[in-house]
PDB file of C-alpha atoms in Angstrom:
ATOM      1  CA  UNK A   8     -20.294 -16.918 -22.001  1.00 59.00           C
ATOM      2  CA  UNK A   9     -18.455 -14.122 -22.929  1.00 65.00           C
ATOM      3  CA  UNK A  10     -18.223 -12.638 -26.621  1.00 73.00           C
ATOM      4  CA  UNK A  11     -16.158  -9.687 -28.318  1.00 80.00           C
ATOM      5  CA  UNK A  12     -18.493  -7.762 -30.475  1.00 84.00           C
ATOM      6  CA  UNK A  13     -16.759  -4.085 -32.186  1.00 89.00           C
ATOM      7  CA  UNK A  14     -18.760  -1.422 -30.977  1.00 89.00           C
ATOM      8  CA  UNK A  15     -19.354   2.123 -31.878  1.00 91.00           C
ATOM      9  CA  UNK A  16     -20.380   5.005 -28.565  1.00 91.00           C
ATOM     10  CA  UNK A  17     -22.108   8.004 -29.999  1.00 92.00           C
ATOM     11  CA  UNK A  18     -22.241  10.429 -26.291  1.00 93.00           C
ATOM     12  CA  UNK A  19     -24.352  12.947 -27.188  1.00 93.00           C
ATOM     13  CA  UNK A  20     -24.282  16.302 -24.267  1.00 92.00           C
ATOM     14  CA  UNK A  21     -27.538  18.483 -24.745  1.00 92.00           C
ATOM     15  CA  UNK A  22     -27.534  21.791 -23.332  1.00 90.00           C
ATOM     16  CA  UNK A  23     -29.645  25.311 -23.211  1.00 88.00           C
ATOM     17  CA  UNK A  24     -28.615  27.577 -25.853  1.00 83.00           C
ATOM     18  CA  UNK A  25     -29.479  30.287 -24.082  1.00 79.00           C
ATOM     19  CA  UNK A  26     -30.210  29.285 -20.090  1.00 78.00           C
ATOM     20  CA  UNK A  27     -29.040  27.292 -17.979  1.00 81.00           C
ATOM     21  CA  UNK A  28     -28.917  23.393 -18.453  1.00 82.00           C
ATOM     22  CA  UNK A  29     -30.675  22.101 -15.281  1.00 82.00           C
ATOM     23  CA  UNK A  30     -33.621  19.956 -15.133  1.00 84.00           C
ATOM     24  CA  UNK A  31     -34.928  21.552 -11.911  1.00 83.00           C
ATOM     25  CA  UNK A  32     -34.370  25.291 -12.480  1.00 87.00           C
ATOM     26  CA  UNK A  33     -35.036  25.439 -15.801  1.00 87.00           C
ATOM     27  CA  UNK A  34     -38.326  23.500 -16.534  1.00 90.00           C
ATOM     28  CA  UNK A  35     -37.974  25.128 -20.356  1.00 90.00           C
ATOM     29  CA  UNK A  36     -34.832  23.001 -21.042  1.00 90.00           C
ATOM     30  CA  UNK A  37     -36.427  19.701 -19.313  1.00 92.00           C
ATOM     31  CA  UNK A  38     -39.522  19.630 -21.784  1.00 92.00           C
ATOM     32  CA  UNK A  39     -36.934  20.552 -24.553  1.00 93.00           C
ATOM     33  CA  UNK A  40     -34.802  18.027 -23.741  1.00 94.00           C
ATOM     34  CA  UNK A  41     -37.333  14.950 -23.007  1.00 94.00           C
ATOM     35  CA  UNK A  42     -38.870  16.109 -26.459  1.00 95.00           C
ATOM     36  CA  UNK A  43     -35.899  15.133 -28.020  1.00 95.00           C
ATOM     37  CA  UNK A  44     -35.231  12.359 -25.801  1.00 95.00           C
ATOM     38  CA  UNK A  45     -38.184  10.537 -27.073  1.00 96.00           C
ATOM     39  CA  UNK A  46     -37.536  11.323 -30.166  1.00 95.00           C
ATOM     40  CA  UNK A  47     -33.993   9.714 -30.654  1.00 94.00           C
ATOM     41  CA  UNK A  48     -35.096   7.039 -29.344  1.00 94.00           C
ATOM     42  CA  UNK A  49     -38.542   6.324 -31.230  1.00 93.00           C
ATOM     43  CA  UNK A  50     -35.905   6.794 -34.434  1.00 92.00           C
ATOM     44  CA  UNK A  51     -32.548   4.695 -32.854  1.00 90.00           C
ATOM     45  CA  UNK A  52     -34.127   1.816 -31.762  1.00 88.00           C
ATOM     46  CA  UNK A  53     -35.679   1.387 -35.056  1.00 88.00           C
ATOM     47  CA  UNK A  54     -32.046   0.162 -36.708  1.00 89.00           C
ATOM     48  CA  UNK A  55     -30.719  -3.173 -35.752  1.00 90.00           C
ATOM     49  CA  UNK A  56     -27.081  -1.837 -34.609  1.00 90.00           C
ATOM     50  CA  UNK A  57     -28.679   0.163 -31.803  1.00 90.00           C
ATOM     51  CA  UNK A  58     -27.771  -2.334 -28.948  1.00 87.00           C
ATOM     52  CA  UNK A  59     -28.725   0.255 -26.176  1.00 87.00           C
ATOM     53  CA  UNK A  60     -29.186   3.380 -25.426  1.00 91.00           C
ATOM     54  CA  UNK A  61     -28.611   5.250 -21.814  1.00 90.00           C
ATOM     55  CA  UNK A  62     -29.596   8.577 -20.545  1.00 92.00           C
ATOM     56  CA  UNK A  63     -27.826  10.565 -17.446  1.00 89.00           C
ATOM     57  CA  UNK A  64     -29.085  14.312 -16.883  1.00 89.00           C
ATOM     58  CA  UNK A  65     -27.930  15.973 -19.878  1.00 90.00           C
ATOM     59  CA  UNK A  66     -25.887  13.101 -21.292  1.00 92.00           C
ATOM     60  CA  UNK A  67     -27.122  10.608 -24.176  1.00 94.00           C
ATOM     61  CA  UNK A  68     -24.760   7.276 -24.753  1.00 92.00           C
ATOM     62  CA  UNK A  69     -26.051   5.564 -27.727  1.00 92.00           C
ATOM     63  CA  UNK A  70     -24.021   2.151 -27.964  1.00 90.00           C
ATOM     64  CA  UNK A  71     -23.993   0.731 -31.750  1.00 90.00           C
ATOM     65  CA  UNK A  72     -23.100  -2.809 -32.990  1.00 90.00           C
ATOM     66  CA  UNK A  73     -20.514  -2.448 -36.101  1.00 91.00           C
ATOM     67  CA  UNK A  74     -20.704  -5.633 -37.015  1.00 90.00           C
ATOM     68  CA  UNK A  75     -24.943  -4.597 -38.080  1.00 91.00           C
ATOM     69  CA  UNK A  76     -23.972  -1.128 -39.561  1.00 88.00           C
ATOM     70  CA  UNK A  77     -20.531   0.439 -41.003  1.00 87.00           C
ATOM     71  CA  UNK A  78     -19.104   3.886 -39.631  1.00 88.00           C
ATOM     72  CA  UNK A  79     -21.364   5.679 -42.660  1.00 86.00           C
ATOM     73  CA  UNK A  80     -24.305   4.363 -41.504  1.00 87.00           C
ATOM     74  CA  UNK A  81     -23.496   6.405 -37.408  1.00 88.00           C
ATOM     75  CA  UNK A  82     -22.378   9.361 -39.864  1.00 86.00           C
ATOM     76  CA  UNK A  83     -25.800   8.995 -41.583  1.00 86.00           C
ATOM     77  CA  UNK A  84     -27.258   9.323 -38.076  1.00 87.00           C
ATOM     78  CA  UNK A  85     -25.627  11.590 -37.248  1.00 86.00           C
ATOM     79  CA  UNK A  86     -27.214  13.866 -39.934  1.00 89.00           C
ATOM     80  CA  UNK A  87     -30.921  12.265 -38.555  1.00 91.00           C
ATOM     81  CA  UNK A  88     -30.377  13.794 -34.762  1.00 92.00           C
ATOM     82  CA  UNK A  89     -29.473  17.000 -36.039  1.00 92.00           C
ATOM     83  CA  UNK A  90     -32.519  16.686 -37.824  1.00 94.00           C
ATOM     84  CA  UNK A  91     -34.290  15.578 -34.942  1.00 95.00           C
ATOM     85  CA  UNK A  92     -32.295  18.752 -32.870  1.00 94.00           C
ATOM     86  CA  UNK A  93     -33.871  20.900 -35.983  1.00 94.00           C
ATOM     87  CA  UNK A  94     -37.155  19.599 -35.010  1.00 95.00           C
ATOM     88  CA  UNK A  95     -37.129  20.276 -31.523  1.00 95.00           C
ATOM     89  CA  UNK A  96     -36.277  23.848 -31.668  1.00 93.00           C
ATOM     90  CA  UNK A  97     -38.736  24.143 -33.862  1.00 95.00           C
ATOM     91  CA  UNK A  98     -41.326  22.955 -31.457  1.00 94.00           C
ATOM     92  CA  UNK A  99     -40.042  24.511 -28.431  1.00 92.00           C
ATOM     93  CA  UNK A 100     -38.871  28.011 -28.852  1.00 90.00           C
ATOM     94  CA  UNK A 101     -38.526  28.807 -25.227  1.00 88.00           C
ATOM     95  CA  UNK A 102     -35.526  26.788 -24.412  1.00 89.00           C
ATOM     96  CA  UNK A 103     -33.810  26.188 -28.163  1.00 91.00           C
ATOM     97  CA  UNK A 104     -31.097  23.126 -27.550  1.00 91.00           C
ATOM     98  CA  UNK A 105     -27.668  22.702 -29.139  1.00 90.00           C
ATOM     99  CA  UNK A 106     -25.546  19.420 -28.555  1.00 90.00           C
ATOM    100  CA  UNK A 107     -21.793  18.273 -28.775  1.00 90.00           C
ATOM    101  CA  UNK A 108     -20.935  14.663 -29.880  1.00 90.00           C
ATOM    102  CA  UNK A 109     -18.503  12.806 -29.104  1.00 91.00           C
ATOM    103  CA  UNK A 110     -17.822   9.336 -31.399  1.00 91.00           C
ATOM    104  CA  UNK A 111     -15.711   6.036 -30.057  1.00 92.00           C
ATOM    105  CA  UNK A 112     -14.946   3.144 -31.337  1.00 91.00           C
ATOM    106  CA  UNK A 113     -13.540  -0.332 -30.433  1.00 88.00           C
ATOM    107  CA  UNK A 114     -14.253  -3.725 -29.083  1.00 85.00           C
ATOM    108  CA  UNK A 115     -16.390  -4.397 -26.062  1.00 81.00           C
ATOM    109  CA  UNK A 116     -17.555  -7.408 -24.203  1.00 73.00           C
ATOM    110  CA  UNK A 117     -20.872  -8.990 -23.891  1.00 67.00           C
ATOM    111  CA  UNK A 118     -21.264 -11.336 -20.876  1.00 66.00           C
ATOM    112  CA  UNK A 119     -24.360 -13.334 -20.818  1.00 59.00           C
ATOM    113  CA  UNK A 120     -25.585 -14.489 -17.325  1.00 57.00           C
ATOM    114  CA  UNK A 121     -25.835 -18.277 -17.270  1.00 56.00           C
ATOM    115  CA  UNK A 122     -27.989 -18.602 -14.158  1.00 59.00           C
ATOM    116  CA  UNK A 123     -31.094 -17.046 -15.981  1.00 65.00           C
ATOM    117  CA  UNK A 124     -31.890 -17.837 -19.856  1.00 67.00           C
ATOM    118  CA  UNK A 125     -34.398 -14.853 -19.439  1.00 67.00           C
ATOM    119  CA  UNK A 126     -31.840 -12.393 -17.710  1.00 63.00           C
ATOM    120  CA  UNK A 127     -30.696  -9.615 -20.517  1.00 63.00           C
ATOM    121  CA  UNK A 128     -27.508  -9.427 -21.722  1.00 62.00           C
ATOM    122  CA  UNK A 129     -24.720  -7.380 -19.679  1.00 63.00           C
ATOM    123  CA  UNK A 130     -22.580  -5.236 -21.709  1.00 64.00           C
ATOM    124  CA  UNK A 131     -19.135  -4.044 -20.460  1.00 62.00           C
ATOM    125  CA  UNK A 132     -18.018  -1.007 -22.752  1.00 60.00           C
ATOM    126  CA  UNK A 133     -14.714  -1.732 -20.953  1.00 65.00           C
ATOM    127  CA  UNK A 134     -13.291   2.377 -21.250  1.00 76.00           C
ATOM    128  CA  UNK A 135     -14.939   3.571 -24.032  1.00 83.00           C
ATOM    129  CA  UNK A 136     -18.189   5.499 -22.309  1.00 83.00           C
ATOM    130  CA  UNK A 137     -15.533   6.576 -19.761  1.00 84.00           C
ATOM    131  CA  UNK A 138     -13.612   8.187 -22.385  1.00 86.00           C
ATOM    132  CA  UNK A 139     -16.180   9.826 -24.398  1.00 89.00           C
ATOM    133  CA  UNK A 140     -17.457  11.798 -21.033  1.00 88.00           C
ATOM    134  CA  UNK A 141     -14.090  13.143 -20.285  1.00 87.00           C
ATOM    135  CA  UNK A 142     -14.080  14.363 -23.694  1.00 89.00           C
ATOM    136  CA  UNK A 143     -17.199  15.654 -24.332  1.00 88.00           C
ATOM    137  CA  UNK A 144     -17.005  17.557 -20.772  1.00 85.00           C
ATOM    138  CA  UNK A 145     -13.558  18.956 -22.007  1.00 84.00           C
ATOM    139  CA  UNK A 146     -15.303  20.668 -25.183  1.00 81.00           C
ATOM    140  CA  UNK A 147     -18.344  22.017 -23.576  1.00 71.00           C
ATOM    141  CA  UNK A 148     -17.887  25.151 -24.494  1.00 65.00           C
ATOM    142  CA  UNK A 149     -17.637  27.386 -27.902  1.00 57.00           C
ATOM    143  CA  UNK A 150     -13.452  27.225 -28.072  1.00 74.00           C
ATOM    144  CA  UNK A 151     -13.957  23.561 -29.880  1.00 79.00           C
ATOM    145  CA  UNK A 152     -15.915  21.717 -32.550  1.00 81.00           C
ATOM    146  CA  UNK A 153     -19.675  20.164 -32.102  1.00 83.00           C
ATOM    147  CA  UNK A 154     -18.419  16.776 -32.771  1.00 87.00           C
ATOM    148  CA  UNK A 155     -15.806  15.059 -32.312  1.00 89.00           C
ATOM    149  CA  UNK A 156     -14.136  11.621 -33.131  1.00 90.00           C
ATOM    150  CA  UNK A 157     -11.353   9.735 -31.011  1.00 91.00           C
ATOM    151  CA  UNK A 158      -8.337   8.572 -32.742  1.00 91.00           C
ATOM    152  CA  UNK A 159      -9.827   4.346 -32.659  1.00 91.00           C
ATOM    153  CA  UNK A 160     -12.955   5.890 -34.536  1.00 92.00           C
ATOM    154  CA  UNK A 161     -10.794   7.959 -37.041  1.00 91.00           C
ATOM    155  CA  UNK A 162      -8.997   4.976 -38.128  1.00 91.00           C
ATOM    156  CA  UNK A 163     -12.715   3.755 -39.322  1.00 91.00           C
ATOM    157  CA  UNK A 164     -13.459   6.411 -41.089  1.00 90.00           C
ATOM    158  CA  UNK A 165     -13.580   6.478 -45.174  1.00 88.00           C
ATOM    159  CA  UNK A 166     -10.633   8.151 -47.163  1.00 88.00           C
ATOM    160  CA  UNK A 167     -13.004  10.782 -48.191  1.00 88.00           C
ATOM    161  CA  UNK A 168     -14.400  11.553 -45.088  1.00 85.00           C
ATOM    162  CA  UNK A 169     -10.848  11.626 -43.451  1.00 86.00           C
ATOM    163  CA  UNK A 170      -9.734  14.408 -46.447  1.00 85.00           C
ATOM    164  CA  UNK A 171     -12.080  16.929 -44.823  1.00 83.00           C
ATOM    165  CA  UNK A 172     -11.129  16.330 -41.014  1.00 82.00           C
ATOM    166  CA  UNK A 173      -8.740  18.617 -39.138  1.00 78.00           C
ATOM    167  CA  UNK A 174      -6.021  18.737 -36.993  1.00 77.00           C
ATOM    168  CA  UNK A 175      -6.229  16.489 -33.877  1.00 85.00           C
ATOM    169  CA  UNK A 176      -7.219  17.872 -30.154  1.00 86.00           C
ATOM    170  CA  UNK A 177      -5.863  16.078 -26.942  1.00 87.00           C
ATOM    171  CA  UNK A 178      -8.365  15.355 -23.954  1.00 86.00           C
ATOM    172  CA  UNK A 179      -6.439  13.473 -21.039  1.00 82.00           C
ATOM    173  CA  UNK A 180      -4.150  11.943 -23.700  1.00 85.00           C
ATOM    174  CA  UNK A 181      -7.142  11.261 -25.777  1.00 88.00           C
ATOM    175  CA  UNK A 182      -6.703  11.749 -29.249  1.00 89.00           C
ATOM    176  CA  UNK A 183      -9.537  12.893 -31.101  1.00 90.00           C
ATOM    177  CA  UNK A 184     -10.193  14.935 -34.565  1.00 89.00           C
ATOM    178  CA  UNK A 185     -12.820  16.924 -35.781  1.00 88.00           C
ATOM    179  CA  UNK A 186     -14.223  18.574 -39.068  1.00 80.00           C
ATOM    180  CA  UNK A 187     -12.605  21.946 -40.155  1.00 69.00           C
ATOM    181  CA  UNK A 188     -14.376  24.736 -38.327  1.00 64.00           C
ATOM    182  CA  UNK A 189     -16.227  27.227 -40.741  1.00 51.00           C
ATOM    183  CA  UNK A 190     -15.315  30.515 -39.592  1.00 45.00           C
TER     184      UNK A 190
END
């Protein structure tokens, strides 16, 4: 049985503010990291629109269900893993953390396995993960905003939330906006 359900992708890229960003050589930035690992996702799973949420080295892929939670409710998070980021340096002043995000939006489908009524449900993001990675590897580094929404997730967005975005950046002829920088 397959089943369109709109979907939001938060891809969240953690890195050393100061060091290097490797789990083996720099054991600072992996208890850092794992800190607020577990913390994300003691507070994510928490709301019913988190429908999953994977981890690969320094990459976080949150996967949200729109039809649970609107686009202000992901902002609203938003504002929770800075807190969370806050939090973390706090704790861990050897290896302070900063992050880039990178926000998608569209439809996805869920497949459920019919041989097994126990077997989990398999999610196919079709592109959308894809797409967030090759963008949020594009603007690691200090020449571009912290966050950043594609083009699919900017049509989402409220009137007045849209008034304060800028200009729009291309990634691989991926569309994306971001808030004004404060310089």
């Amino acid at each position: 049985m397959t089943t369109e359900l709109p979907i939001a992708v938060i891809t969240l890229k953690i890195n050393a503010q100061t060091s290097i960003s490797n789990f083996r050589r720099n054991p600072d930035f992996f208890i850092s990291f794992s800190y607020f690992y577990k913390s994300l996702l003691r507070n994510m799973y928490k709301h019913p629109a988190c429908i999953e949420i994977k981890q690969q080295d320094n990459t976080i892929i949150i996967l949200w269900n729109l039809n649970k939670a609107n686009v202000e409710s992901i902002l609203a998070k938003h504002k929770t893993i800075h807190k969370i980021l806050r939090e973390t340096n706090k704790s861990f002043t050897n290896c302070p953390i900063h992050y880039l995000v990178v926000l998608e939006a569209g439809i996805c489908n869920i497949i459920k396995l019919q041989y097994n009524s126990k077997a989990p449900a398999f999610i196919m993001q079709s592109d959308m993960i894809e797409r967030t990675q090759k963008v949020i590897s594009s603007i690691d580094g200090a020449k571009y905003p912290q966050i950043m929404f594609t083009n699919d997730f900017y049509k989402l967005l409220p009137s007045k939330v849209k008034e304060k975005v800028f200009c729009p950046y291309y990634f691989f002829h991926i569309c994306c906006y971001s808030f004004k920088l404060h310089r």
